[in-house]
Coordinates of C-alpha atoms in Angstrom, one line a residue:
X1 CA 4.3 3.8 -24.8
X2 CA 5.0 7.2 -24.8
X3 CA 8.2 8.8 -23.4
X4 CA 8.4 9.4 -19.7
X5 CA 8.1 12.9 -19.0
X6 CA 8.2 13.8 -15.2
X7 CA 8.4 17.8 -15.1
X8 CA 5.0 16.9 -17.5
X9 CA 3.3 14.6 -14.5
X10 CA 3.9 16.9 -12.2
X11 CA 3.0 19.9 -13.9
X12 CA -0.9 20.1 -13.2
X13 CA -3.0 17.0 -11.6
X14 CA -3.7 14.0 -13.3
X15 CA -5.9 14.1 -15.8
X16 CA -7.7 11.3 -18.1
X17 CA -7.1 10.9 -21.9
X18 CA -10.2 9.9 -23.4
X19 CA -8.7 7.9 -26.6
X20 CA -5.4 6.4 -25.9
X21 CA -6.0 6.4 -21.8
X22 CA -2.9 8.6 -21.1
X23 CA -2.2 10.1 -17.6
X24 CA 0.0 13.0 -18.4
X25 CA 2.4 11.5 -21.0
X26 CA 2.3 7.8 -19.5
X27 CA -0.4 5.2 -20.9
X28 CA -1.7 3.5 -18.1
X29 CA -2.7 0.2 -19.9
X30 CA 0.5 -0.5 -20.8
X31 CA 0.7 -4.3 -21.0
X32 CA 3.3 -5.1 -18.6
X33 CA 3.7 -8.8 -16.6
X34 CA 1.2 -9.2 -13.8
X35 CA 3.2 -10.3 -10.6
X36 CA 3.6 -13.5 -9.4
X37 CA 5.1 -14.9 -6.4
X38 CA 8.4 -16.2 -6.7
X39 CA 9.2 -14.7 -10.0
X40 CA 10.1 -12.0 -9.4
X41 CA 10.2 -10.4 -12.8
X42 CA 7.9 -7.7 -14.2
X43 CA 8.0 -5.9 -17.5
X44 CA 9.8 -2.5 -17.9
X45 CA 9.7 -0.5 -20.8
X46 CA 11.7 2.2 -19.0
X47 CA 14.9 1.3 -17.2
X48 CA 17.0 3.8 -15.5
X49 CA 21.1 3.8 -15.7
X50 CA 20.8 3.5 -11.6
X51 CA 18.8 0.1 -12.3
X52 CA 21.4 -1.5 -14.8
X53 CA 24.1 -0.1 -12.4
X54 CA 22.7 -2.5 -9.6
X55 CA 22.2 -5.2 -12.3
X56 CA 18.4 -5.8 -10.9
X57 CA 15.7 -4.7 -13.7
X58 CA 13.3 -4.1 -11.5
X59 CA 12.6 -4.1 -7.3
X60 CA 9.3 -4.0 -5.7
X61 CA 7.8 -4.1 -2.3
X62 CA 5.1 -6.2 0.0
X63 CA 2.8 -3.0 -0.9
X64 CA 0.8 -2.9 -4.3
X65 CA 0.4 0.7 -3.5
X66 CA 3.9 1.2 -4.3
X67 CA 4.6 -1.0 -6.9
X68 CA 1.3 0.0 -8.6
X69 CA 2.9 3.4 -9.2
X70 CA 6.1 2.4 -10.3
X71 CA 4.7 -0.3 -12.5
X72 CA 2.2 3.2 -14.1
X73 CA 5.7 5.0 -14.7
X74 CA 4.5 7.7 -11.8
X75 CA 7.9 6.6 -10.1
X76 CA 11.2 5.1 -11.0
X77 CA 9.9 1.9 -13.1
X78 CA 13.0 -0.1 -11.4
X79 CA 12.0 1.2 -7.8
X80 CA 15.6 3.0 -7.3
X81 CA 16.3 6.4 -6.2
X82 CA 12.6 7.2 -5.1
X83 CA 12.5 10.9 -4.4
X84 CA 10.2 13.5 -2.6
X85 CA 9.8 15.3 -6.0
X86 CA 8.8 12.0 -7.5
X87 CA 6.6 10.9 -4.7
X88 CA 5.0 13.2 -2.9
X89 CA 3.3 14.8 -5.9
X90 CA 1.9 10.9 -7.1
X91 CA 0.7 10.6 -3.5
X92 CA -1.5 13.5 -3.2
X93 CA -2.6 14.3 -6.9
X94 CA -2.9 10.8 -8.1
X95 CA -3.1 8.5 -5.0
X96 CA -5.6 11.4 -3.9
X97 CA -3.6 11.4 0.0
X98 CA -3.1 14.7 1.3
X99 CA -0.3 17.2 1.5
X100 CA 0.5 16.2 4.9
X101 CA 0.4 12.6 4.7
X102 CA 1.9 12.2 1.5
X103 CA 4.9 14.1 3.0
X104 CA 4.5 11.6 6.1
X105 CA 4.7 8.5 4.1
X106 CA 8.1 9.7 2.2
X107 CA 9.7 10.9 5.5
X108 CA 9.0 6.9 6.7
X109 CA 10.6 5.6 3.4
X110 CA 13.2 8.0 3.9
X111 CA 14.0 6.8 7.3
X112 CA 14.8 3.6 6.0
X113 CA 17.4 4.5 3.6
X114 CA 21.1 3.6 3.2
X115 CA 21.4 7.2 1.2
X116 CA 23.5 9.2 4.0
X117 CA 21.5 12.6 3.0
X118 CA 18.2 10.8 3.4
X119 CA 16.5 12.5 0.1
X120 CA 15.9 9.4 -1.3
X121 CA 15.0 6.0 -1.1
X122 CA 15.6 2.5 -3.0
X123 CA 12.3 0.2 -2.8
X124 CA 15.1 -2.4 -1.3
X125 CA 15.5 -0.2 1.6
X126 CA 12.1 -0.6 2.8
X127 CA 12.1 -4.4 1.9
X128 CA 12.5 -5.4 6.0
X129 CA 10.9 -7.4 8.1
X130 CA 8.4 -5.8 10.7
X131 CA 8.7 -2.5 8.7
X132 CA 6.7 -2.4 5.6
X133 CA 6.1 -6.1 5.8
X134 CA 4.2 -7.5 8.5
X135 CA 2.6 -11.1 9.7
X136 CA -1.1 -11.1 8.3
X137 CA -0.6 -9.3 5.4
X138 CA -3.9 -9.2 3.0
X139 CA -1.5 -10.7 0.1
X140 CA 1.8 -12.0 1.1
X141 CA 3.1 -14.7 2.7
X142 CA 4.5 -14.3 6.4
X143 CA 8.8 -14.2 6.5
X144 CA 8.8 -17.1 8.8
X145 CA 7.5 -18.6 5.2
X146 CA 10.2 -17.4 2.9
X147 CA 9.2 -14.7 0.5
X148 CA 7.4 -12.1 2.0
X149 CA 7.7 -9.6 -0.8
X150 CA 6.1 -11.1 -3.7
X151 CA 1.9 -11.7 -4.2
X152 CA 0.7 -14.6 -2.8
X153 CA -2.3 -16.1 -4.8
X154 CA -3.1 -18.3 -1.6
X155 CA -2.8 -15.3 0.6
X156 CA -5.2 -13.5 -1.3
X157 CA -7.3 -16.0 -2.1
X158 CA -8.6 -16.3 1.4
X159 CA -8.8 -12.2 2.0
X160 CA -11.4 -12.1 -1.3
X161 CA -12.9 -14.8 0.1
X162 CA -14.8 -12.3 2.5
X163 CA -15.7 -10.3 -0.5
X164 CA -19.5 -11.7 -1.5
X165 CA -20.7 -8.4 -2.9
X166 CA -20.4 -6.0 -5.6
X167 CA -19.7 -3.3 -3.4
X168 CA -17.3 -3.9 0.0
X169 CA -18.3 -2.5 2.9
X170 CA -15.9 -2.4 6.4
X171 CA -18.0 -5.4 8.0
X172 CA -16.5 -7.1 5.0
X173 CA -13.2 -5.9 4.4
X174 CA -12.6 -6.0 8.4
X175 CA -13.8 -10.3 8.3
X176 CA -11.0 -10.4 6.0
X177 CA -8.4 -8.4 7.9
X178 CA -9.2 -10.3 11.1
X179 CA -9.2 -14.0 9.2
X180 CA -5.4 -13.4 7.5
X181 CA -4.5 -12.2 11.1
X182 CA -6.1 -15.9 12.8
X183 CA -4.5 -17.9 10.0
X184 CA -0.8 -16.6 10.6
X185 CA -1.3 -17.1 14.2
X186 CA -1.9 -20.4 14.4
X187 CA 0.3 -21.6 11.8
X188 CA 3.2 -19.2 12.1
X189 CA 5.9 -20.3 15.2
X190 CA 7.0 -16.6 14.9
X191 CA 3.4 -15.0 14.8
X192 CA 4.2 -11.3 16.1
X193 CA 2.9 -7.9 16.0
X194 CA 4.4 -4.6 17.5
X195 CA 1.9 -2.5 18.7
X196 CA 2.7 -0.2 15.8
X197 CA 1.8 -2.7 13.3
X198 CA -1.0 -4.0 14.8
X199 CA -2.7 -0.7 14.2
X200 CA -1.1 -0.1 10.4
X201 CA -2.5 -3.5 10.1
X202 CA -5.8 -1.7 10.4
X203 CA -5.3 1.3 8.8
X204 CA -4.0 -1.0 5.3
X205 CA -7.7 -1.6 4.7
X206 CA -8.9 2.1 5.5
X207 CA -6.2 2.9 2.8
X208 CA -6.6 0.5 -0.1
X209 CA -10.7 1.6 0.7
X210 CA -10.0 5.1 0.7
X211 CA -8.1 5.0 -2.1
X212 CA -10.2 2.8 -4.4
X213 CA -13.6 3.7 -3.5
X214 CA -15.8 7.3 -3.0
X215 CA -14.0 9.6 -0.8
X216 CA -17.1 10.3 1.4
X217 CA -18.3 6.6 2.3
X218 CA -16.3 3.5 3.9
X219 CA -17.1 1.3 1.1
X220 CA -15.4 0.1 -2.8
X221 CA -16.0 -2.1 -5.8
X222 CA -15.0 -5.7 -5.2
X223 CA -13.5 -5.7 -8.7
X224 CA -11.8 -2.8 -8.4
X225 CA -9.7 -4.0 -5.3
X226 CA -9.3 -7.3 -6.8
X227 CA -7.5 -6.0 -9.9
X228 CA -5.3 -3.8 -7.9
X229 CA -4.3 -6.7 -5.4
X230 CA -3.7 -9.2 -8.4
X231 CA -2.5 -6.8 -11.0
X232 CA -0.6 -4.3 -8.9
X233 CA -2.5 -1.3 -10.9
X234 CA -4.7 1.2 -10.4
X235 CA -7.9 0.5 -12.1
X236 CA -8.2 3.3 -14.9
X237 CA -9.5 1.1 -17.0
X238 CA -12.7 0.2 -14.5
X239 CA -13.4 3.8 -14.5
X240 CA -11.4 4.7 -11.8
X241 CA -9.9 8.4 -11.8
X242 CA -7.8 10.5 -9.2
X243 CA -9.0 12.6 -6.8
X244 CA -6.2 14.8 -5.6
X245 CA -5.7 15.6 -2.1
X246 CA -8.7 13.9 -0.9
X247 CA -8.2 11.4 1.7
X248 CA -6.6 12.6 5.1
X249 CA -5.3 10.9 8.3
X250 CA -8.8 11.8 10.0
X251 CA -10.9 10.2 7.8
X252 CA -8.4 7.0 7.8
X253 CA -8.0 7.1 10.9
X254 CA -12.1 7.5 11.6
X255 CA -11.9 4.7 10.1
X256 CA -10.0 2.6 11.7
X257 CA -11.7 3.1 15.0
X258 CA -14.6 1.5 13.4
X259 CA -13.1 -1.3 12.5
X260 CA -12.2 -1.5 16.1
X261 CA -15.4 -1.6 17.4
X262 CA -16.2 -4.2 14.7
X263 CA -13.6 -6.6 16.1
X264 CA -13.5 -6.1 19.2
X265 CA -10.4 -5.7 19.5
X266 CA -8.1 -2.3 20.0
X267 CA -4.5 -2.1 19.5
X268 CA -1.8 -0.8 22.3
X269 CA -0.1 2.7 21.9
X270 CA 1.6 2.2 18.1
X271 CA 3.9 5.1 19.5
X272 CA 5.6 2.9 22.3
X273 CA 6.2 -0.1 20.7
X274 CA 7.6 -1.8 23.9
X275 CA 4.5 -0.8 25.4
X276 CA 1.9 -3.1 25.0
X277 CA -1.3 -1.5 26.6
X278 CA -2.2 -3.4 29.4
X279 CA 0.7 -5.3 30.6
X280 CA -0.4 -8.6 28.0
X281 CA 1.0 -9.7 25.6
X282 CA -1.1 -9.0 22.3
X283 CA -4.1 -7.3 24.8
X284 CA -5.0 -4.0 23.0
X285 CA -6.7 -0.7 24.4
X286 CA -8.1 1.9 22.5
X287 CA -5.9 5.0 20.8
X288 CA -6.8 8.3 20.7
X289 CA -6.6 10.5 17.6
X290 CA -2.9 12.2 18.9
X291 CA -1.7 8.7 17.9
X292 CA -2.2 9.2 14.1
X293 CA 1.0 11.0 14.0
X294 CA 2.7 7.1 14.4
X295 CA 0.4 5.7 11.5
X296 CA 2.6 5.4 8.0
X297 CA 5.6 4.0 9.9
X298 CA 4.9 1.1 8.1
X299 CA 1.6 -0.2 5.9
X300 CA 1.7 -2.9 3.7
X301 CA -1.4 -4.5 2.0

């Protein structure tokens, strides 16, 4: 493992070693522990002083998004003292989001934050219930449960379940959405969605799609999303390579709308989150595009 070297990462975007398979000074097969729920434990070769002051090796979130990137070294390893130097530039040059929602995202982590100037942000901060985490999720467990943080190999197991081809398309990846959503309703007492995550709920899939798959096309390799679900990395070594600044809140958000129309089913206002469309509880109506602008308040896959 080679020596962290942020002002290096950031200098120019990603690029992919041929030999060694190093992303600007960090080798992204390092073998680190996959996660598994309950543990809670994942391999750091890296450990800041701010992580051994809080006595907690490592933190992670309910998104593999996040925790892929701090598990590559893009970010903290230990998930403390995330900053808008340190993530914005992973979110748009590696992630491939762009400029403006990559500067979104760390203004909705920031909100979060215990840190009274608000430049930064702990992974613990965002760690709340109805905030990042959600009932439904693709692959956790609900909080009614317990631990809502960690994978969930059961959880998952029933999203891939949808997945039958090589390549996923949104009739697919939407089945799946929809079938986590029916199975925490009817077996979660608490079951609940505020209108804005009903429709970040939506917009998880568009993401983990955009992000994973061609940039011009709803659709992804089954094995790529599977490896990044159940190993929390981004799949370099499937062939997978950055495209920097590529995916943007209309194409998400695009969509989103057609996932929508494949369900049936159209969330309330995710900007009024007392409002809930129609005057029913969990009745939906459609959103316009203006409404994006609410989208990143929370996503977690």
């Amino acid at each position: 493992m080679q020596i962290f070297q942020r002002s290096t990462l950031f200098a120019a975007v990603a690029t992919l070693a041929t030999a060694d398979t190093v992303i600007n000074g960090i080798d992204v097969n390092a073998d680190w522990k996959a996660p598994v729920a309950g543990d809670g434990q994942w391999r750091t070769p890296l450990l800041s002083i701010n992580a051994r002051a809080h006595l907690d090796p490592t933190v992670r979130t309910p998104c593999p998004l996040l925790n892929a990137i701090a598990n590559h070294g893009f970010v903290n390893r230990d998930g403390y003292n995330i900053t808008k130097d340190q993530l914005i530039p992973v979110l748009r040059d590696i992630v491939g989001f762009d400029q403006g929602l990559s500067e979104f995202l760390f203004e909705a982590g920031t909100s979060t934050t215990k840190n009274p100037n608000g430049s930064s942000f702990d992974f613990k901060d965002v760690n709340q219930h109805d905030l990042l985490e959600h009932d439904g999720s693709l692959s956790r467990s609900d909080y009614f449960f317990g631990d809502a943080v960690s994978f969930s190999p059961e959880a998952f197991a029933q999203t891939k379940s949808y997945f039958t081809t090589e390549k996923l398309d949104l009739q697919q990846t939407t089945a799946a959405h929809v079938s986590r959503m029916n199975t925490s309703n009817t077996t979660n007492p608490s079951f609940g969605l505020t209108p804005t995550g009903d429709f970040n709920s939506l917009g998880e899939t568009l993401l983990y799609m955009s992000v994973l798959g061609p940039k011009d096309k709803h659709e992804v390799d089954r094995e790529r999303v599977e490896y990044f679900f159940e190993q929390e990395r981004l799949p370099f070594v499937m062939g997978w390579k950055p495209e920097p600044n590529s995916i943007t809140g209309d194409f998400v958000e695009d969509g989103i709308h057609i996932m929508m129309n494949i369900t049936g089913r159209h969330p309330a206002d995710p900007g009024d989150d007392n409002n809930n469309g129609d005057g029913q509880s969990q009745k939906r109506h459609v959103v316009g595009k203006r409404h994006f602008s609410h989208f990143g308040k929370a996503f977690s896959l």
